[in-house]
XYZ file of C-alpha atoms in Angstrom:
610
model
C 33.752 8.734 43.190
C 36.497 8.845 40.575
C 35.046 5.769 38.858
C 31.615 7.377 38.777
C 33.079 10.504 37.178
C 34.770 8.381 34.488
C 31.501 6.585 33.725
C 29.667 9.899 33.416
C 32.322 11.349 31.110
C 32.268 8.256 28.917
C 28.485 8.316 28.720
C 28.656 12.002 27.829
C 31.133 11.312 24.995
C 29.008 8.481 23.607
C 25.845 10.562 23.667
C 27.618 13.525 22.063
C 29.094 11.270 19.386
C 25.692 9.806 18.584
C 23.963 13.191 18.481
C 26.604 14.676 16.154
C 27.438 11.721 13.892
C 23.990 10.208 13.255
C 22.312 13.340 11.794
C 25.465 14.226 9.844
C 25.737 10.826 8.148
C 21.981 10.726 7.609
C 22.228 14.099 5.898
C 25.034 12.781 3.678
C 22.835 9.832 2.678
C 25.091 7.254 4.372
C 22.626 6.234 7.087
C 22.751 6.530 10.863
C 24.428 3.132 11.315
C 27.605 4.235 9.602
C 27.495 7.407 11.696
C 27.396 5.424 14.928
C 30.264 3.234 13.726
C 32.352 6.269 12.755
C 31.693 7.910 16.125
C 32.782 4.755 17.941
C 35.994 4.453 15.912
C 36.831 8.120 16.484
C 36.176 8.005 20.241
C 37.876 4.645 20.817
C 40.675 3.432 18.533
C 41.588 6.903 17.169
C 41.263 9.256 20.161
C 41.725 6.517 22.809
C 39.102 8.157 25.036
C 37.291 4.896 25.758
C 39.209 1.612 25.827
C 36.543 -0.719 27.247
C 34.857 -1.295 23.901
C 34.239 -5.028 24.434
C 32.589 -4.443 27.826
C 30.284 -1.821 26.324
C 29.575 -4.204 23.447
C 28.326 -6.883 25.846
C 25.899 -4.421 27.476
C 24.757 -2.898 24.190
C 23.882 -6.314 22.769
C 20.649 -5.816 24.682
C 19.730 -3.445 21.840
C 19.709 -6.406 19.463
C 17.704 -8.396 22.015
C 15.075 -5.648 22.274
C 15.003 -5.325 18.489
C 14.150 -8.999 18.082
C 11.472 -8.705 20.772
C 9.786 -5.886 18.833
C 10.100 -7.885 15.605
C 8.458 -10.814 17.364
C 5.584 -8.582 18.494
C 4.842 -7.837 14.836
C 4.752 -11.525 13.877
C 1.816 -13.648 14.886
C 2.363 -17.432 14.972
C 0.085 -17.791 11.949
C 2.263 -15.311 10.072
C 5.385 -17.275 10.992
C 3.716 -20.420 9.659
C 3.042 -18.643 6.368
C 6.747 -17.674 6.191
C 7.973 -21.189 6.943
C 9.214 -21.835 3.403
C 11.367 -18.729 3.345
C 12.600 -19.278 6.902
C 13.448 -22.974 6.758
C 13.934 -23.287 2.995
C 15.626 -20.130 1.740
C 17.220 -19.312 5.110
C 18.686 -22.788 5.635
C 19.986 -22.938 2.059
C 21.697 -19.568 2.487
C 23.499 -20.565 5.702
C 24.585 -23.986 4.433
C 25.733 -22.922 0.951
C 27.390 -19.663 2.034
C 29.082 -21.362 5.001
C 30.389 -24.194 2.836
C 31.742 -21.837 0.160
C 33.436 -19.528 2.687
C 34.889 -22.483 4.641
C 36.409 -23.854 1.433
C 37.873 -20.461 0.486
C 39.392 -19.998 3.986
C 40.927 -23.477 3.933
C 42.118 -23.072 0.327
C 43.816 -19.767 1.130
C 45.660 -21.348 4.043
C 44.350 -18.905 6.644
C 42.825 -21.686 8.755
C 42.493 -25.435 8.525
C 39.959 -28.066 9.472
C 37.633 -27.123 12.302
C 38.857 -23.524 12.363
C 37.911 -22.932 8.721
C 34.430 -24.415 9.298
C 33.712 -22.247 12.340
C 35.058 -19.140 10.596
C 33.178 -19.865 7.354
C 29.803 -20.459 8.980
C 30.353 -17.567 11.385
C 30.939 -15.223 8.449
C 27.851 -16.659 6.708
C 25.677 -15.015 9.373
C 24.510 -11.470 8.624
C 23.726 -8.579 10.946
C 20.090 -8.506 12.013
C 20.612 -5.120 13.662
C 22.143 -3.523 10.559
C 19.712 -5.007 8.055
C 16.567 -4.283 10.069
C 17.727 -0.728 10.756
C 18.174 -0.133 7.007
C 14.760 -1.666 6.264
C 13.112 0.503 8.910
C 14.793 3.685 7.687
C 13.575 2.984 4.132
C 10.081 1.830 5.279
C 10.709 -1.497 3.524
C 10.047 -3.854 6.432
C 6.685 -5.019 5.041
C 7.703 -5.273 1.398
C 8.129 -8.652 -0.256
C 11.903 -8.363 -0.289
C 11.908 -7.058 3.284
C 9.944 -10.079 4.486
C 12.245 -12.499 2.656
C 15.325 -10.775 4.053
C 13.849 -11.012 7.542
C 13.141 -14.734 7.044
C 16.805 -15.316 6.190
C 17.935 -13.280 9.202
C 15.617 -15.180 11.503
C 17.020 -18.533 10.406
C 20.542 -17.186 10.856
C 19.703 -16.150 14.418
C 18.415 -19.658 15.057
C 21.515 -21.180 13.424
C 23.783 -19.710 16.099
C 22.407 -22.360 18.491
C 23.797 -25.458 16.683
C 26.955 -23.555 15.686
C 27.738 -22.795 19.328
C 26.872 -26.387 20.229
C 29.461 -27.901 17.873
C 32.361 -25.728 19.092
C 33.100 -27.978 22.125
C 33.199 -30.956 19.757
C 35.863 -29.201 17.666
C 37.851 -27.859 20.607
C 41.492 -28.833 20.965
C 41.089 -29.386 24.694
C 38.363 -31.311 26.468
C 35.284 -29.216 26.992
C 34.443 -28.192 30.519
C 30.773 -29.082 30.059
C 30.155 -32.530 31.498
C 26.622 -32.914 30.137
C 25.947 -34.937 27.004
C 24.583 -33.348 23.808
C 21.302 -35.163 24.415
C 20.996 -33.587 27.852
C 21.803 -30.146 26.405
C 19.096 -30.639 23.777
C 16.563 -31.701 26.416
C 17.371 -28.620 28.512
C 16.890 -26.362 25.510
C 13.538 -27.958 24.630
C 12.381 -27.678 28.248
C 13.330 -23.988 28.340
C 11.403 -23.248 25.152
C 8.382 -25.175 26.466
C 8.528 -23.272 29.763
C 8.681 -19.977 27.889
C 5.665 -20.918 25.781
C 3.712 -21.944 28.883
C 4.568 -18.686 30.639
C 3.605 -16.660 27.583
C 0.279 -18.418 27.243
C -0.858 -18.580 30.854
C 1.082 -15.985 32.875
C 1.991 -12.916 30.846
C -1.485 -11.654 29.936
C -2.835 -12.013 33.509
C 0.299 -10.262 34.773
C -0.221 -7.274 32.464
C -3.922 -7.154 33.331
C -3.097 -6.782 37.008
C -0.465 -4.112 36.332
C -2.738 -2.221 33.916
C -5.446 -1.936 36.598
C -3.019 -0.081 38.850
C -2.560 2.622 36.218
C 1.140 2.882 37.094
C 2.961 3.676 33.873
C 6.427 3.137 35.342
C 5.473 -0.330 36.614
C 4.236 -1.306 33.153
C 7.571 -0.226 31.658
C 9.442 -2.212 34.307
C 7.275 -5.254 33.567
C 7.983 -4.970 29.836
C 11.733 -4.841 30.490
C 11.415 -7.771 32.887
C 9.633 -9.906 30.288
C 12.243 -9.241 27.594
C 15.336 -9.655 29.750
C 13.807 -12.594 31.633
C 12.988 -14.512 28.452
C 16.424 -13.703 26.998
C 18.207 -14.842 30.177
C 16.198 -18.069 30.328
C 17.269 -18.990 26.807
C 20.885 -18.065 27.544
C 20.964 -20.289 30.639
C 19.560 -23.117 28.525
C 22.438 -22.746 26.073
C 20.486 -20.809 23.455
C 20.878 -17.184 22.355
C 19.369 -14.258 24.252
C 18.037 -12.866 20.987
C 16.098 -16.063 20.355
C 14.474 -15.851 23.785
C 13.420 -12.249 23.252
C 12.057 -13.073 19.794
C 9.984 -15.985 21.130
C 8.618 -13.775 23.917
C 7.560 -11.209 21.309
C 5.841 -13.856 19.178
C 3.952 -15.158 22.217
C 2.670 -11.637 22.947
C 1.898 -10.790 19.293
C -1.800 -11.489 19.771
C -1.992 -9.889 23.198
C -4.141 -6.809 23.718
C -1.086 -5.202 25.346
C 1.110 -5.591 22.255
C 1.096 -1.919 21.273
C 1.700 -0.800 24.855
C 4.689 -3.126 25.160
C 6.135 -1.959 21.864
C 5.831 1.684 22.911
C 7.503 0.943 26.262
C 10.441 -0.986 24.794
C 11.088 1.178 21.722
C 13.071 3.987 23.461
C 15.366 1.492 25.189
C 15.799 -0.434 21.961
C 16.775 2.675 20.019
C 19.346 3.872 22.561
C 20.934 0.470 23.141
C 21.027 -0.353 19.441
C 22.835 2.918 18.738
C 25.218 2.067 21.591
C 25.780 -1.361 20.028
C 26.921 0.126 16.720
C 29.197 2.560 18.541
C 30.601 -0.286 20.639
C 31.464 -2.186 17.465
C 33.521 0.821 16.423
C 35.058 1.101 19.897
C 36.162 -2.555 19.894
C 37.851 -2.390 16.500
C 41.574 -3.097 16.974
C 43.381 -0.783 14.590
C 46.675 -2.572 15.252
C 45.241 -5.863 14.017
C 43.836 -4.054 11.017
C 47.210 -2.465 10.259
C 49.161 -5.727 10.615
C 46.753 -7.645 8.380
C 45.707 -4.813 6.128
C 46.303 -6.680 2.860
C 44.396 -9.742 4.064
C 41.487 -7.599 5.205
C 41.423 -5.593 1.958
C 41.073 -8.863 0.065
C 38.829 -10.690 2.556
C 36.105 -8.065 3.047
C 35.188 -7.644 -0.671
C 35.422 -11.419 -1.212
C 33.115 -12.044 1.755
C 30.550 -9.508 0.576
C 30.735 -10.679 -3.041
C 30.286 -14.360 -2.171
C 27.350 -13.693 0.132
C 25.691 -11.344 -2.359
C 26.023 -13.808 -5.259
C 24.717 -16.747 -3.200
C 21.793 -14.681 -1.916
C 20.962 -13.355 -5.386
C 21.067 -16.841 -6.927
C 18.945 -18.434 -4.195
C 16.371 -15.639 -4.273
C 16.057 -15.825 -8.059
C 15.783 -19.620 -7.893
C 12.958 -19.364 -5.359
C 10.834 -16.873 -7.290
C 12.107 -13.385 -6.448
C 12.271 -10.722 -9.137
C 15.628 -9.305 -10.164
C 15.141 -6.118 -8.140
C 14.158 -7.949 -4.968
C 17.061 -10.396 -5.322
C 19.516 -7.507 -5.801
C 18.130 -5.704 -2.742
C 18.420 -8.804 -0.552
C 21.890 -9.674 -1.868
C 23.248 -6.205 -1.091
C 21.335 -5.851 2.192
C 22.844 -8.988 3.804
C 26.455 -9.254 2.553
C 28.050 -8.297 5.864
C 29.105 -10.391 8.810
C 26.815 -10.329 11.834
C 26.883 -9.535 15.510
C 26.464 -13.227 16.338
C 29.777 -13.778 14.558
C 31.427 -11.886 17.424
C 29.872 -14.349 19.875
C 30.879 -17.392 17.817
C 34.474 -16.271 17.224
C 34.980 -15.375 20.893
C 33.660 -18.788 21.978
C 35.847 -20.559 19.396
C 38.966 -18.704 20.569
C 38.180 -19.528 24.211
C 37.780 -23.219 23.305
C 41.076 -23.258 21.386
C 39.597 -23.831 17.938
C 41.811 -20.964 16.737
C 43.924 -18.245 18.322
C 42.796 -14.959 19.845
C 44.642 -13.097 17.082
C 42.582 -14.949 14.479
C 39.435 -14.055 16.380
C 40.430 -10.361 16.344
C 41.117 -10.558 12.607
C 37.699 -12.094 11.940
C 36.022 -9.461 14.128
C 37.798 -6.741 12.144
C 36.560 -8.278 8.868
C 33.000 -8.434 10.180
C 33.188 -4.870 11.479
C 34.444 -3.437 8.191
C 31.843 -5.406 6.244
C 29.215 -3.863 8.506
C 30.619 -0.420 7.802
C 30.327 -1.015 4.055
C 26.752 -2.325 4.228
C 25.009 1.078 3.812
C 27.193 1.685 0.746
C 26.228 -1.726 -0.663
C 22.546 -1.030 0.012
C 22.805 2.245 -1.909
C 24.605 0.437 -4.763
C 21.568 -1.832 -5.179
C 19.584 1.080 -6.628
C 21.986 1.308 -9.568
C 21.672 -2.415 -10.336
C 17.885 -2.575 -10.360
C 15.805 -2.692 -13.528
C 13.475 0.268 -13.903
C 10.769 -1.855 -15.521
C 10.743 -4.264 -12.587
C 10.613 -1.307 -10.211
C 7.473 -0.021 -11.916
C 5.880 -3.441 -11.592
C 6.993 -3.935 -7.989
C 4.783 -6.204 -5.957
C 4.574 -7.153 -2.350
C 3.235 -10.381 -0.996
C -0.525 -10.814 -0.973
C -1.298 -11.471 2.662
C -4.934 -11.311 3.786
C -4.458 -12.507 7.347
C -7.274 -11.064 9.425
C -9.373 -10.065 6.400
C -11.309 -13.317 6.217
C -13.412 -12.341 9.232
C -15.150 -9.814 7.010
C -15.959 -6.147 7.430
C -18.948 -3.862 6.854
C -17.328 -2.481 3.722
C -14.832 -4.008 1.316
C -13.132 -1.055 -0.380
C -11.239 -1.769 -3.605
C -8.724 0.945 -4.493
C -7.322 3.480 -2.049
C -6.404 6.636 -3.925
C -7.523 10.135 -2.857
C -11.241 9.512 -3.410
C -11.269 6.342 -1.296
C -9.085 7.848 1.415
C -11.660 10.593 2.021
C -14.606 8.177 1.880
C -12.909 5.803 4.327
C -12.641 8.587 6.907
C -16.438 8.977 6.912
C -16.926 5.219 7.329
C -14.337 4.832 10.078
C -15.635 7.887 11.934
C -19.073 6.267 11.793
C -17.726 3.221 13.612
C -17.786 0.924 10.564
C -15.145 -1.710 9.887
C -13.468 -1.281 6.495
C -11.190 -3.737 4.688
C -9.150 -2.079 1.927
C -7.279 -3.709 -0.946
C -5.076 -1.908 -3.438
C -2.700 -3.012 -6.203
C -0.070 -0.315 -5.589
C 2.755 -1.560 -3.360
C 3.844 1.998 -2.585
C 0.314 3.054 -1.620
C -0.149 -0.013 0.596
C 3.119 0.669 2.430
C 2.243 4.332 2.898
C -1.305 3.648 4.111
C -0.109 0.892 6.449
C 2.168 3.373 8.228
C -0.972 5.348 9.165
C -2.633 2.277 10.655
C -5.160 1.483 7.919
C -6.373 -2.097 7.573
C -5.079 -2.390 4.025
C -3.910 -5.377 2.005
C -1.993 -5.716 -1.226
C -4.045 -7.408 -3.936
C -5.565 -7.192 -7.412
C -9.294 -6.482 -7.129
C -9.985 -7.960 -10.590
C -9.122 -11.451 -9.278
C -11.859 -13.526 -7.702
C -9.489 -15.329 -5.309
C -8.268 -11.979 -3.962
C -11.833 -10.756 -3.382
C -12.685 -13.958 -1.529
C -9.549 -13.780 0.611
C -10.388 -10.156 1.445
C -13.782 -11.221 2.837
C -16.224 -10.167 0.093
C -18.694 -12.888 1.090
C -19.218 -11.226 4.481
C -19.066 -7.588 3.390
C -22.336 -5.641 3.482
C -21.213 -3.222 0.760
C -18.516 -3.483 -1.905
C -17.078 -0.003 -2.577
C -15.287 0.033 -5.935
C -13.060 3.129 -5.802
C -10.489 2.302 -8.458
C -9.180 5.099 -10.671
C -9.355 3.553 -14.134
C -12.751 3.178 -15.791
C -11.962 -0.185 -17.382
C -10.712 -1.622 -14.084
C -13.849 -0.454 -12.274
C -16.072 -2.036 -14.945
C -14.163 -5.314 -14.793
C -14.502 -5.533 -11.008
C -18.226 -4.720 -11.092
C -18.888 -7.341 -13.777
C -16.950 -9.916 -11.764
C -18.812 -9.143 -8.542
C -22.197 -9.210 -10.307
C -21.373 -12.562 -11.902
C -20.125 -14.269 -8.726
C -22.129 -12.395 -6.070
C -25.361 -11.159 -7.698
C -26.800 -10.056 -4.342
C -23.828 -7.890 -3.398
C -24.511 -4.187 -2.930
C -22.074 -2.197 -5.049
C -21.151 1.453 -4.528
C -18.865 2.708 -7.276
C -16.652 5.670 -8.057
C -17.533 7.015 -11.494
C -14.960 8.478 -13.855
C -17.264 10.935 -15.664
C -20.892 11.444 -16.752
C -20.759 8.819 -19.475
C -19.306 6.344 -17.012
C -22.105 7.171 -14.570
C -24.704 6.211 -17.186
C -22.808 2.987 -17.914
C -22.661 2.093 -14.231
C -26.380 2.683 -13.832
C -26.973 0.415 -16.807
C -24.863 -2.222 -15.021
C -27.172 -1.991 -12.013
C -24.895 -0.625 -9.302
C -26.655 0.441 -6.122
C -24.959 3.844 -5.980
C -22.413 5.745 -8.020
C -20.753 9.134 -7.728
C -18.579 11.043 -10.128
C -15.198 11.617 -8.517
C -15.282 15.415 -8.951
C -19.015 16.194 -8.763
C -19.525 17.002 -5.078
C -16.174 18.776 -4.759
C -17.089 20.931 -7.785
C -20.436 21.844 -6.226
C -18.799 22.818 -2.949
C -16.120 24.821 -4.728
C -18.749 26.754 -6.686
C -20.806 27.428 -3.544
C -17.804 28.732 -1.612
C -16.891 30.964 -4.556
C -20.423 32.439 -4.604
C -20.225 33.140 -0.896
C -16.868 34.868 -1.406
C -18.553 37.072 -4.008
C -21.108 38.244 -1.453
C -23.996 35.811 -1.930
C -25.813 34.890 1.281
C -24.837 31.470 2.674
C -28.373 30.029 2.660
C -28.952 31.295 -0.860
C -25.664 29.732 -2.034
C -26.685 26.398 -0.481
C -30.050 26.627 -2.201
C -28.354 27.222 -5.545
C -26.052 24.236 -4.965
C -29.005 21.983 -4.087
C -30.853 23.156 -7.190
C -27.876 22.273 -9.394
C -27.701 18.844 -7.760
C -31.417 18.258 -8.468
C -31.066 19.424 -12.070
C -28.099 17.134 -12.602
C -29.993 14.099 -11.298
C -32.992 14.921 -13.457
C -30.715 15.231 -16.513
C -29.176 11.837 -15.755
C -32.631 10.245 -15.625
C -33.484 11.765 -19.001
C -30.142 10.726 -20.469
C -30.676 7.150 -19.348
C -33.886 7.085 -21.360
C -33.106 9.340 -24.340
C -29.308 9.523 -24.683
C -26.479 11.787 -23.662
C -27.852 14.898 -25.432
C -31.143 14.879 -23.513
C -31.844 17.588 -20.921
C -29.504 20.110 -22.468
C -31.982 22.890 -21.761
C -31.554 22.262 -18.007
C -27.936 23.456 -18.071
C -27.112 27.023 -17.020
C -24.981 28.687 -19.687
C -25.444 32.324 -18.586
C -26.200 34.159 -15.294
C -29.613 33.325 -13.808
C -31.902 35.842 -12.152
C -32.590 34.916 -8.521
C -36.400 34.899 -8.835
C -36.703 31.233 -9.873
C -34.948 30.247 -6.682
C -37.641 31.965 -4.570
C -40.619 29.781 -3.775
C -43.748 31.245 -5.504
C -46.719 32.388 -3.402
C -49.166 30.226 -5.365
C -48.936 27.058 -7.393
C -48.156 27.602 -11.069
C -48.762 24.815 -13.523
C -45.625 24.137 -15.529
C -45.913 22.943 -19.104
C -43.549 20.057 -18.363
C -45.138 18.466 -15.245
C -43.856 15.073 -16.251
C -40.242 16.242 -15.990
C -40.815 17.712 -12.508
C -42.527 14.549 -11.293
C -39.680 12.498 -12.702
C -37.101 14.575 -10.855
C -39.037 14.307 -7.567
C -39.316 10.537 -7.879
C -35.602 10.275 -8.562
C -34.713 12.361 -5.508
C -36.994 10.293 -3.283
C -35.388 7.135 -4.607
C -31.900 8.531 -3.962
C -32.822 9.524 -0.401
């Protein structure tokens, strides 16, 4: 009973610390991660209210496991294949170069020698997936070009923990307890991955189908937790990391029809456990070790972050990133990672270095984590404004090649309203836009939108123009609209083009280009505004609608005349002073108008438009 009371009181303190610290640090612009860390340090090392920080850390690592499962759900295998260069090229280069540089510096400084310096150097080369992804999510940068590259590096680092853990027994001072050969360990790992893939392909979807038919929400949640923890445990038993197992399970379910349901079920647990993880890092910080090695830590933490940032910046620039993206990545991933805790603990247990050294390395990693939000904020000061204005994200048209009813080019206010009509009518719409900020914002609302330049033929083809029934050109700038229409007419002469017109002159130009339909961006809204104003002044609703329809007919008739005679034609059809209501009342008998040709022309135009 006493133990239960202690557990409750500790849980209460952790929850209170999270509730108070996270909003406070968020309000100060320091991010929730630093708030969780500060709460953990205050509760544990400072106030000594909770002393089992390492035990809580082991449990809270499930937050990282769940995070990688959710990340995997967002990545289809085809998407991973597209990212292979960044994962296995940029990611591998970062781990190898950073690990080698840090190992040399550790050995040169005399802190560790031989195998110890290698394990420490490569352990510090790993960054924190939990910290970096949390910062990306808070800034809505997960799907940006730099966010995707940063994730690729993190993913390779998570995979690198497998060989790093495997070489520790080879470096151990004493004989390893494991009696199996490296070849047998490798075969076990491959068999576990193959078994996981087989289960994901043939068992998981049928399992969720059966559970979904029951309609039991709690059972579905339990099944989601079972899948994540089961896959993670399988990989751990095979000698791999739990995070890798959860990530692979997410990837296998990325194309499942239950993907969104699983993500919604796991997300609350992920958020709570991830917050607990950051607090546990603060709880496990040994202030005595920090105090005894304060000078070493003060030197080591900035050196670690500087080396990692410079290596990351150089590699990103060498592989095609802009200055701003390289700066963001370099200052997003300069910290040590949570897998470093695992590696250092295993190395100390195997006798590669002492437990005191392990505690020192953990303290360095922890403090580097604490400084990460500050480093991320510093990146804004180092970015070039010109590059920021020209920011791009990766052109990725996965899923667009199947085609849609409408290919919409440009997604500003005009297109956003038009798309609602199309989607409400059950039509499939593929949208492309050249504004990275607009694409990110629209994607958060679930639109099927892709980043791309609509004036490029390869982009239009990748977006599925060949299968689209209508091409809706809704770009803002007149010259861009004209360029797209000319390109579509030249390459796809049979394409039906609906275009957003800038003004009356542009409307006449678009008609001369042969578009199927055009509409001035402010015409219909101006008509509606005028009608509503009339009604507010006391005009009957039906009469106001009749006036609006009459203005619409007059405008169309003027456009027909202007096409034939020039922009000044039809001036007499404009209302420049109040009109008496009689002309709007249908006459009792037919009256021959002197300009029958104009009336016939207007009628024919309206019939054609309808």
